[in-house]
Amino acid sequence: YMNADLDIAEWARLSGGLSYEFFRTRGTNWRGPTTLGLDGDRLNPRAALTITPIDGIQLFAGYSEGGRPATLRETLLDMVSLIRPNPLLRPEKSRSIEYGVNILRDGVIGEDRLKAKLVYFDNRYTDFIMRAYGSFFGLPTEYRTFTNVPEVRFRGVELSLDYMWRNLFIEGQFSY
C-alpha cells in the first residue's frame, strides 16, 4: 500500500494511493478429489480532493478501484448445508465515486459540537459474488450456490449526524 497527501493550498488537499493485492487459494473439497487452485493479482488506484472553503466545512470528491477474491467458504467449504460452494468464481472488481460535504461546528448553541456528513456514492461492480439458487439439468433445486453477477451498481446518498452537548450524545445515520 502506498498513500500520499499533498496540500496544494491552505484550503485544498489532494490525496492519492495505490495498492497491490494478490491472492492464491489451494484446497480440496471433501466431496471428491477436485483440487481448487485460484490465483490473481490487482493494482488498485485511489484519488481524492478535499477543499475547505470555510473553517469547519469541507467539500470532497473521490475515486477508487478495488477487488475481492472469492473466499474459501464461497469456493471450497461445503458444510453440508443448503449452500454449496462454487470453485469457478471469478474475483469481484469495483469502481467507486463519491462526493459530498463534511461539517464540524463547535458552539452551535453553547457548549456543544455538531458533526455532519452528506455523501453521494456510485459504486459499480463486475463479477459481483452473491448467493443464488442452483439448478440441476436446467431445473431449480432447493440448494443455493455462489455465483458471479456480470454487473451490479449501487448508488445513493448517506447522511450521518453526531451531536454532543455536555453529557448527552446523539448519533444517527441514514442511507438511501
PDB file of N, CA and C in Angstrom, residues 50-132:
ATOM      1  N   THR A  50      -9.991  17.343  -1.377  1.00  0.00           N
ATOM      2  CA  THR A  50     -10.757  17.949  -0.291  1.00  0.00           C
ATOM      3  C   THR A  50     -10.498  19.447  -0.301  1.00  0.00           C
ATOM      4  N   ILE A  51     -11.581  20.211  -0.291  1.00  0.00           N
ATOM      5  CA  ILE A  51     -11.493  21.672  -0.283  1.00  0.00           C
ATOM      6  C   ILE A  51     -12.188  22.181   0.978  1.00  0.00           C
ATOM      7  N   THR A  52     -11.541  23.102   1.669  1.00  0.00           N
ATOM      8  CA  THR A  52     -12.100  23.699   2.885  1.00  0.00           C
ATOM      9  C   THR A  52     -12.333  25.188   2.630  1.00  0.00           C
ATOM     10  N   PRO A  53     -13.510  25.548   2.095  1.00  0.00           N
ATOM     11  CA  PRO A  53     -13.750  26.959   1.773  1.00  0.00           C
ATOM     12  C   PRO A  53     -13.936  27.837   3.020  1.00  0.00           C
ATOM     13  N   ILE A  54     -14.478  27.236   4.091  1.00  0.00           N
ATOM     14  CA  ILE A  54     -14.727  27.928   5.359  1.00  0.00           C
ATOM     15  C   ILE A  54     -14.290  26.979   6.467  1.00  0.00           C
ATOM     16  N   ASP A  55     -13.724  27.521   7.528  1.00  0.00           N
ATOM     17  CA  ASP A  55     -13.309  26.682   8.651  1.00  0.00           C
ATOM     18  C   ASP A  55     -14.502  25.865   9.153  1.00  0.00           C
ATOM     19  N   GLY A  56     -14.355  24.545   9.218  1.00  0.00           N
ATOM     20  CA  GLY A  56     -15.416  23.667   9.690  1.00  0.00           C
ATOM     21  C   GLY A  56     -16.277  23.074   8.590  1.00  0.00           C
ATOM     22  N   ILE A  57     -16.038  23.461   7.326  1.00  0.00           N
ATOM     23  CA  ILE A  57     -16.793  22.900   6.207  1.00  0.00           C
ATOM     24  C   ILE A  57     -15.815  22.389   5.156  1.00  0.00           C
ATOM     25  N   GLN A  58     -15.968  21.133   4.778  1.00  0.00           N
ATOM     26  CA  GLN A  58     -15.126  20.518   3.751  1.00  0.00           C
ATOM     27  C   GLN A  58     -15.997  19.974   2.629  1.00  0.00           C
ATOM     28  N   LEU A  59     -15.580  20.233   1.407  1.00  0.00           N
ATOM     29  CA  LEU A  59     -16.181  19.622   0.227  1.00  0.00           C
ATOM     30  C   LEU A  59     -15.176  18.594  -0.277  1.00  0.00           C
ATOM     31  N   PHE A  60     -15.660  17.417  -0.680  1.00  0.00           N
ATOM     32  CA  PHE A  60     -14.720  16.382  -1.095  1.00  0.00           C
ATOM     33  C   PHE A  60     -15.267  15.581  -2.261  1.00  0.00           C
ATOM     34  N   ALA A  61     -14.344  14.976  -2.994  1.00  0.00           N
ATOM     35  CA  ALA A  61     -14.681  14.070  -4.086  1.00  0.00           C
ATOM     36  C   ALA A  61     -13.596  13.007  -4.132  1.00  0.00           C
ATOM     37  N   GLY A  62     -13.985  11.781  -4.485  1.00  0.00           N
ATOM     38  CA  GLY A  62     -13.004  10.699  -4.527  1.00  0.00           C
ATOM     39  C   GLY A  62     -13.348   9.631  -5.536  1.00  0.00           C
ATOM     40  N   TYR A  63     -12.318   8.939  -5.980  1.00  0.00           N
ATOM     41  CA  TYR A  63     -12.443   7.828  -6.920  1.00  0.00           C
ATOM     42  C   TYR A  63     -11.535   6.711  -6.422  1.00  0.00           C
ATOM     43  N   SER A  64     -12.024   5.478  -6.474  1.00  0.00           N
ATOM     44  CA  SER A  64     -11.178   4.353  -6.083  1.00  0.00           C
ATOM     45  C   SER A  64     -11.603   3.097  -6.843  1.00  0.00           C
ATOM     46  N   GLU A  65     -10.656   2.184  -6.947  1.00  0.00           N
ATOM     47  CA  GLU A  65     -10.917   0.877  -7.528  1.00  0.00           C
ATOM     48  C   GLU A  65     -10.490  -0.176  -6.522  1.00  0.00           C
ATOM     49  N   GLY A  66     -11.094  -1.349  -6.613  1.00  0.00           N
ATOM     50  CA  GLY A  66     -10.751  -2.415  -5.686  1.00  0.00           C
ATOM     51  C   GLY A  66     -11.103  -3.771  -6.257  1.00  0.00           C
ATOM     52  N   GLY A  67     -10.727  -4.772  -5.519  1.00  0.00           N
ATOM     53  CA  GLY A  67     -11.035  -6.132  -5.916  1.00  0.00           C
ATOM     54  C   GLY A  67     -11.217  -7.002  -4.686  1.00  0.00           C
ATOM     55  N   ARG A  68     -11.952  -8.072  -4.847  1.00  0.00           N
ATOM     56  CA  ARG A  68     -12.165  -9.023  -3.751  1.00  0.00           C
ATOM     57  C   ARG A  68     -12.201 -10.425  -4.328  1.00  0.00           C
ATOM     58  N   PRO A  69     -11.218 -11.259  -3.968  1.00  0.00           N
ATOM     59  CA  PRO A  69     -11.288 -12.644  -4.426  1.00  0.00           C
ATOM     60  C   PRO A  69     -12.374 -13.398  -3.672  1.00  0.00           C
ATOM     61  N   ALA A  70     -12.844 -14.457  -4.253  1.00  0.00           N
ATOM     62  CA  ALA A  70     -13.832 -15.304  -3.580  1.00  0.00           C
ATOM     63  C   ALA A  70     -13.191 -15.922  -2.333  1.00  0.00           C
ATOM     64  N   THR A  71     -13.979 -16.076  -1.282  1.00  0.00           N
ATOM     65  CA  THR A  71     -13.482 -16.639  -0.036  1.00  0.00           C
ATOM     66  C   THR A  71     -13.442 -18.160  -0.107  1.00  0.00           C
ATOM     67  N   LEU A  72     -12.790 -18.785   0.867  1.00  0.00           N
ATOM     68  CA  LEU A  72     -12.775 -20.245   0.947  1.00  0.00           C
ATOM     69  C   LEU A  72     -14.192 -20.792   1.097  1.00  0.00           C
ATOM     70  N   ARG A  73     -15.007 -20.110   1.882  1.00  0.00           N
ATOM     71  CA  ARG A  73     -16.401 -20.566   2.054  1.00  0.00           C
ATOM     72  C   ARG A  73     -17.140 -20.552   0.720  1.00  0.00           C
ATOM     73  N   GLU A  74     -16.918 -19.518  -0.090  1.00  0.00           N
ATOM     74  CA  GLU A  74     -17.629 -19.386  -1.357  1.00  0.00           C
ATOM     75  C   GLU A  74     -17.124 -20.378  -2.412  1.00  0.00           C
ATOM     76  N   THR A  75     -15.853 -20.748  -2.345  1.00  0.00           N
ATOM     77  CA  THR A  75     -15.270 -21.593  -3.392  1.00  0.00           C
ATOM     78  C   THR A  75     -15.070 -23.048  -3.002  1.00  0.00           C
ATOM     79  N   LEU A  76     -14.884 -23.328  -1.726  1.00  0.00           N
ATOM     80  CA  LEU A  76     -14.436 -24.671  -1.345  1.00  0.00           C
ATOM     81  C   LEU A  76     -15.203 -25.309  -0.197  1.00  0.00           C
ATOM     82  N   LEU A  77     -15.520 -24.540   0.812  1.00  0.00           N
ATOM     83  CA  LEU A  77     -16.039 -25.095   2.052  1.00  0.00           C
ATOM     84  C   LEU A  77     -17.492 -25.533   1.913  1.00  0.00           C
ATOM     85  N   ASP A  78     -17.723 -26.806   1.986  1.00  0.00           N
ATOM     86  CA  ASP A  78     -19.077 -27.361   1.901  1.00  0.00           C
ATOM     87  C   ASP A  78     -19.423 -27.894   3.284  1.00  0.00           C
ATOM     88  N   MET A  79     -20.320 -27.214   3.977  1.00  0.00           N
ATOM     89  CA  MET A  79     -20.642 -27.568   5.356  1.00  0.00           C
ATOM     90  C   MET A  79     -21.950 -28.340   5.444  1.00  0.00           C
ATOM     91  N   VAL A  80     -22.263 -29.135   4.437  1.00  0.00           N
ATOM     92  CA  VAL A  80     -23.469 -29.948   4.390  1.00  0.00           C
ATOM     93  C   VAL A  80     -24.683 -29.085   4.748  1.00  0.00           C
ATOM     94  N   SER A  81     -24.796 -27.992   4.056  1.00  0.00           N
ATOM     95  CA  SER A  81     -25.926 -27.095   4.270  1.00  0.00           C
ATOM     96  C   SER A  81     -26.658 -26.941   2.940  1.00  0.00           C
ATOM     97  N   LEU A  82     -27.563 -26.025   2.903  1.00  0.00           N
ATOM     98  CA  LEU A  82     -28.291 -25.775   1.666  1.00  0.00           C
ATOM     99  C   LEU A  82     -27.544 -24.798   0.755  1.00  0.00           C
ATOM    100  N   ILE A  83     -26.311 -24.452   1.119  1.00  0.00           N
ATOM    101  CA  ILE A  83     -25.486 -23.577   0.280  1.00  0.00           C
ATOM    102  C   ILE A  83     -24.247 -24.348  -0.150  1.00  0.00           C
ATOM    103  N   ARG A  84     -24.066 -24.465  -1.441  1.00  0.00           N
ATOM    104  CA  ARG A  84     -22.931 -25.208  -1.992  1.00  0.00           C
ATOM    105  C   ARG A  84     -21.865 -24.235  -2.485  1.00  0.00           C
ATOM    106  N   PRO A  85     -20.586 -24.578  -2.332  1.00  0.00           N
ATOM    107  CA  PRO A  85     -19.515 -23.721  -2.833  1.00  0.00           C
ATOM    108  C   PRO A  85     -19.426 -23.784  -4.367  1.00  0.00           C
ATOM    109  N   ASN A  86     -18.716 -22.825  -4.945  1.00  0.00           N
ATOM    110  CA  ASN A  86     -18.523 -22.776  -6.391  1.00  0.00           C
ATOM    111  C   ASN A  86     -17.039 -22.514  -6.670  1.00  0.00           C
ATOM    112  N   PRO A  87     -16.277 -23.526  -7.067  1.00  0.00           N
ATOM    113  CA  PRO A  87     -14.835 -23.345  -7.284  1.00  0.00           C
ATOM    114  C   PRO A  87     -14.507 -22.544  -8.543  1.00  0.00           C
ATOM    115  N   LEU A  88     -15.497 -22.163  -9.331  1.00  0.00           N
ATOM    116  CA  LEU A  88     -15.247 -21.441 -10.575  1.00  0.00           C
ATOM    117  C   LEU A  88     -15.506 -19.933 -10.467  1.00  0.00           C
ATOM    118  N   LEU A  89     -15.672 -19.420  -9.247  1.00  0.00           N
ATOM    119  CA  LEU A  89     -15.949 -17.993  -9.075  1.00  0.00           C
ATOM    120  C   LEU A  89     -14.771 -17.130  -9.518  1.00  0.00           C
ATOM    121  N   ARG A  90     -15.103 -16.009 -10.148  1.00  0.00           N
ATOM    122  CA  ARG A  90     -14.095 -15.015 -10.521  1.00  0.00           C
ATOM    123  C   ARG A  90     -14.060 -13.931  -9.445  1.00  0.00           C
ATOM    124  N   PRO A  91     -12.941 -13.241  -9.262  1.00  0.00           N
ATOM    125  CA  PRO A  91     -12.877 -12.161  -8.265  1.00  0.00           C
ATOM    126  C   PRO A  91     -13.771 -10.987  -8.657  1.00  0.00           C
ATOM    127  N   GLU A  92     -14.332 -10.330  -7.643  1.00  0.00           N
ATOM    128  CA  GLU A  92     -15.089  -9.103  -7.867  1.00  0.00           C
ATOM    129  C   GLU A  92     -14.129  -7.964  -8.190  1.00  0.00           C
ATOM    130  N   LYS A  93     -14.610  -7.022  -8.999  1.00  0.00           N
ATOM    131  CA  LYS A  93     -13.865  -5.792  -9.255  1.00  0.00           C
ATOM    132  C   LYS A  93     -14.825  -4.629  -9.005  1.00  0.00           C
ATOM    133  N   SER A  94     -14.326  -3.575  -8.370  1.00  0.00           N
ATOM    134  CA  SER A  94     -15.192  -2.442  -8.060  1.00  0.00           C
ATOM    135  C   SER A  94     -14.575  -1.129  -8.514  1.00  0.00           C
ATOM    136  N   ARG A  95     -15.462  -0.173  -8.789  1.00  0.00           N
ATOM    137  CA  ARG A  95     -15.087   1.202  -9.107  1.00  0.00           C
ATOM    138  C   ARG A  95     -16.053   2.076  -8.329  1.00  0.00           C
ATOM    139  N   SER A  96     -15.513   2.977  -7.515  1.00  0.00           N
ATOM    140  CA  SER A  96     -16.356   3.792  -6.641  1.00  0.00           C
ATOM    141  C   SER A  96     -16.068   5.273  -6.835  1.00  0.00           C
ATOM    142  N   ILE A  97     -17.143   6.044  -6.921  1.00  0.00           N
ATOM    143  CA  ILE A  97     -17.054   7.501  -6.977  1.00  0.00           C
ATOM    144  C   ILE A  97     -17.928   8.035  -5.852  1.00  0.00           C
ATOM    145  N   GLU A  98     -17.407   9.031  -5.142  1.00  0.00           N
ATOM    146  CA  GLU A  98     -18.213   9.666  -4.106  1.00  0.00           C
ATOM    147  C   GLU A  98     -17.860  11.144  -4.027  1.00  0.00           C
ATOM    148  N   TYR A  99     -18.838  11.933  -3.624  1.00  0.00           N
ATOM    149  CA  TYR A  99     -18.580  13.337  -3.330  1.00  0.00           C
ATOM    150  C   TYR A  99     -19.594  13.803  -2.306  1.00  0.00           C
ATOM    151  N   GLY A 100     -19.178  14.838  -1.563  1.00  0.00           N
ATOM    152  CA  GLY A 100     -20.067  15.302  -0.520  1.00  0.00           C
ATOM    153  C   GLY A 100     -19.496  16.442   0.283  1.00  0.00           C
ATOM    154  N   VAL A 101     -20.052  16.599   1.491  1.00  0.00           N
ATOM    155  CA  VAL A 101     -19.670  17.688   2.377  1.00  0.00           C
ATOM    156  C   VAL A 101     -19.565  17.172   3.816  1.00  0.00           C
ATOM    157  N   ASN A 102     -18.545  17.647   4.535  1.00  0.00           N
ATOM    158  CA  ASN A 102     -18.361  17.399   5.970  1.00  0.00           C
ATOM    159  C   ASN A 102     -18.554  18.725   6.697  1.00  0.00           C
ATOM    160  N   ILE A 103     -19.262  18.675   7.820  1.00  0.00           N
ATOM    161  CA  ILE A 103     -19.454  19.874   8.640  1.00  0.00           C
ATOM    162  C   ILE A 103     -19.040  19.531  10.067  1.00  0.00           C
ATOM    163  N   LEU A 104     -18.196  20.362  10.655  1.00  0.00           N
ATOM    164  CA  LEU A 104     -17.774  20.214  12.047  1.00  0.00           C
ATOM    165  C   LEU A 104     -17.869  21.590  12.689  1.00  0.00           C
ATOM    166  N   ARG A 105     -18.791  21.710  13.633  1.00  0.00           N
ATOM    167  CA  ARG A 105     -19.025  23.001  14.278  1.00  0.00           C
ATOM    168  C   ARG A 105     -19.029  22.827  15.793  1.00  0.00           C
ATOM    169  N   ASP A 106     -18.250  23.655  16.477  1.00  0.00           N
ATOM    170  CA  ASP A 106     -18.276  23.749  17.933  1.00  0.00           C
ATOM    171  C   ASP A 106     -19.066  24.990  18.312  1.00  0.00           C
ATOM    172  N   GLY A 107     -19.815  24.901  19.395  1.00  0.00           N
ATOM    173  CA  GLY A 107     -20.538  26.063  19.898  1.00  0.00           C
ATOM    174  C   GLY A 107     -21.701  26.506  19.044  1.00  0.00           C
ATOM    175  N   VAL A 108     -22.462  25.558  18.525  1.00  0.00           N
ATOM    176  CA  VAL A 108     -23.629  25.913  17.708  1.00  0.00           C
ATOM    177  C   VAL A 108     -24.660  26.644  18.563  1.00  0.00           C
ATOM    178  N   ILE A 109     -24.979  26.088  19.740  1.00  0.00           N
ATOM    179  CA  ILE A 109     -25.905  26.756  20.675  1.00  0.00           C
ATOM    180  C   ILE A 109     -25.335  26.724  22.090  1.00  0.00           C
ATOM    181  N   GLY A 110     -24.060  26.927  22.224  1.00  0.00           N
ATOM    182  CA  GLY A 110     -23.420  26.903  23.539  1.00  0.00           C
ATOM    183  C   GLY A 110     -22.229  25.958  23.535  1.00  0.00           C
ATOM    184  N   GLU A 111     -22.132  25.178  24.599  1.00  0.00           N
ATOM    185  CA  GLU A 111     -21.021  24.237  24.721  1.00  0.00           C
ATOM    186  C   GLU A 111     -21.396  22.908  24.080  1.00  0.00           C
ATOM    187  N   ASP A 112     -21.456  22.899  22.777  1.00  0.00           N
ATOM    188  CA  ASP A 112     -21.840  21.688  22.058  1.00  0.00           C
ATOM    189  C   ASP A 112     -20.931  21.492  20.846  1.00  0.00           C
ATOM    190  N   ARG A 113     -21.119  20.354  20.188  1.00  0.00           N
ATOM    191  CA  ARG A 113     -20.346  20.029  18.990  1.00  0.00           C
ATOM    192  C   ARG A 113     -21.264  19.293  18.017  1.00  0.00           C
ATOM    193  N   LEU A 114     -21.222  19.719  16.763  1.00  0.00           N
ATOM    194  CA  LEU A 114     -22.016  19.112  15.705  1.00  0.00           C
ATOM    195  C   LEU A 114     -21.091  18.588  14.615  1.00  0.00           C
ATOM    196  N   LYS A 115     -21.293  17.343  14.233  1.00  0.00           N
ATOM    197  CA  LYS A 115     -20.586  16.762  13.091  1.00  0.00           C
ATOM    198  C   LYS A 115     -21.640  16.193  12.156  1.00  0.00           C
ATOM    199  N   ALA A 116     -21.540  16.544  10.879  1.00  0.00           N
ATOM    200  CA  ALA A 116     -22.487  16.041   9.889  1.00  0.00           C
ATOM    201  C   ALA A 116     -21.730  15.712   8.609  1.00  0.00           C
ATOM    202  N   LYS A 117     -22.242  14.712   7.897  1.00  0.00           N
ATOM    203  CA  LYS A 117     -21.619  14.311   6.636  1.00  0.00           C
ATOM    204  C   LYS A 117     -22.729  13.896   5.678  1.00  0.00           C
ATOM    205  N   LEU A 118     -22.695  14.445   4.479  1.00  0.00           N
ATOM    206  CA  LEU A 118     -23.626  14.086   3.422  1.00  0.00           C
ATOM    207  C   LEU A 118     -22.805  13.631   2.230  1.00  0.00           C
ATOM    208  N   VAL A 119     -23.083  12.424   1.739  1.00  0.00           N
ATOM    209  CA  VAL A 119     -22.284  11.830   0.666  1.00  0.00           C
ATOM    210  C   VAL A 119     -23.198  11.255  -0.410  1.00  0.00           C
ATOM    211  N   TYR A 120     -22.844  11.503  -1.660  1.00  0.00           N
ATOM    212  CA  TYR A 120     -23.444  10.792  -2.788  1.00  0.00           C
ATOM    213  C   TYR A 120     -22.424   9.758  -3.232  1.00  0.00           C
ATOM    214  N   PHE A 121     -22.864   8.516  -3.457  1.00  0.00           N
ATOM    215  CA  PHE A 121     -21.937   7.469  -3.893  1.00  0.00           C
ATOM    216  C   PHE A 121     -22.482   6.765  -5.125  1.00  0.00           C
ATOM    217  N   ASP A 122     -21.564   6.260  -5.936  1.00  0.00           N
ATOM    218  CA  ASP A 122     -21.884   5.489  -7.135  1.00  0.00           C
ATOM    219  C   ASP A 122     -20.844   4.379  -7.221  1.00  0.00           C
ATOM    220  N   ASN A 123     -21.239   3.171  -6.840  1.00  0.00           N
ATOM    221  CA  ASN A 123     -20.332   2.022  -6.804  1.00  0.00           C
ATOM    222  C   ASN A 123     -20.752   1.013  -7.868  1.00  0.00           C
ATOM    223  N   ARG A 124     -19.821   0.638  -8.722  1.00  0.00           N
ATOM    224  CA  ARG A 124     -20.088  -0.342  -9.775  1.00  0.00           C
ATOM    225  C   ARG A 124     -19.175  -1.547  -9.586  1.00  0.00           C
ATOM    226  N   TYR A 125     -19.775  -2.713  -9.722  1.00  0.00           N
ATOM    227  CA  TYR A 125     -19.042  -3.972  -9.553  1.00  0.00           C
ATOM    228  C   TYR A 125     -19.174  -4.807 -10.819  1.00  0.00           C
ATOM    229  N   THR A 126     -18.111  -5.483 -11.173  1.00  0.00           N
ATOM    230  CA  THR A 126     -18.187  -6.516 -12.201  1.00  0.00           C
ATOM    231  C   THR A 126     -17.848  -7.832 -11.525  1.00  0.00           C
ATOM    232  N   ASP A 127     -18.478  -8.897 -11.973  1.00  0.00           N
ATOM    233  CA  ASP A 127     -18.338 -10.229 -11.379  1.00  0.00           C
ATOM    234  C   ASP A 127     -18.675 -10.225  -9.885  1.00  0.00           C
ATOM    235  N   PHE A 128     -19.713  -9.488  -9.508  1.00  0.00           N
ATOM    236  CA  PHE A 128     -20.180  -9.399  -8.124  1.00  0.00           C
ATOM    237  C   PHE A 128     -20.549 -10.799  -7.628  1.00  0.00           C
ATOM    238  N   ILE A 129     -20.083 -11.170  -6.447  1.00  0.00           N
ATOM    239  CA  ILE A 129     -20.327 -12.504  -5.895  1.00  0.00           C
ATOM    240  C   ILE A 129     -21.543 -12.455  -4.974  1.00  0.00           C
ATOM    241  N   MET A 130     -22.504 -13.344  -5.248  1.00  0.00           N
ATOM    242  CA  MET A 130     -23.692 -13.426  -4.399  1.00  0.00           C
ATOM    243  C   MET A 130     -24.248 -14.855  -4.411  1.00  0.00           C
ATOM    244  N   ARG A 131     -25.179 -15.110  -3.520  1.00  0.00           N
ATOM    245  CA  ARG A 131     -25.832 -16.423  -3.481  1.00  0.00           C
ATOM    246  C   ARG A 131     -27.010 -16.450  -4.431  1.00  0.00           C
ATOM    247  N   ALA A 132     -27.204 -17.586  -5.070  1.00  0.00           N
ATOM    248  CA  ALA A 132     -28.342 -17.764  -5.980  1.00  0.00           C
ATOM    249  C   ALA A 132     -28.782 -19.211  -5.891  1.00  0.00           C
TER     250      ALA A 132
END
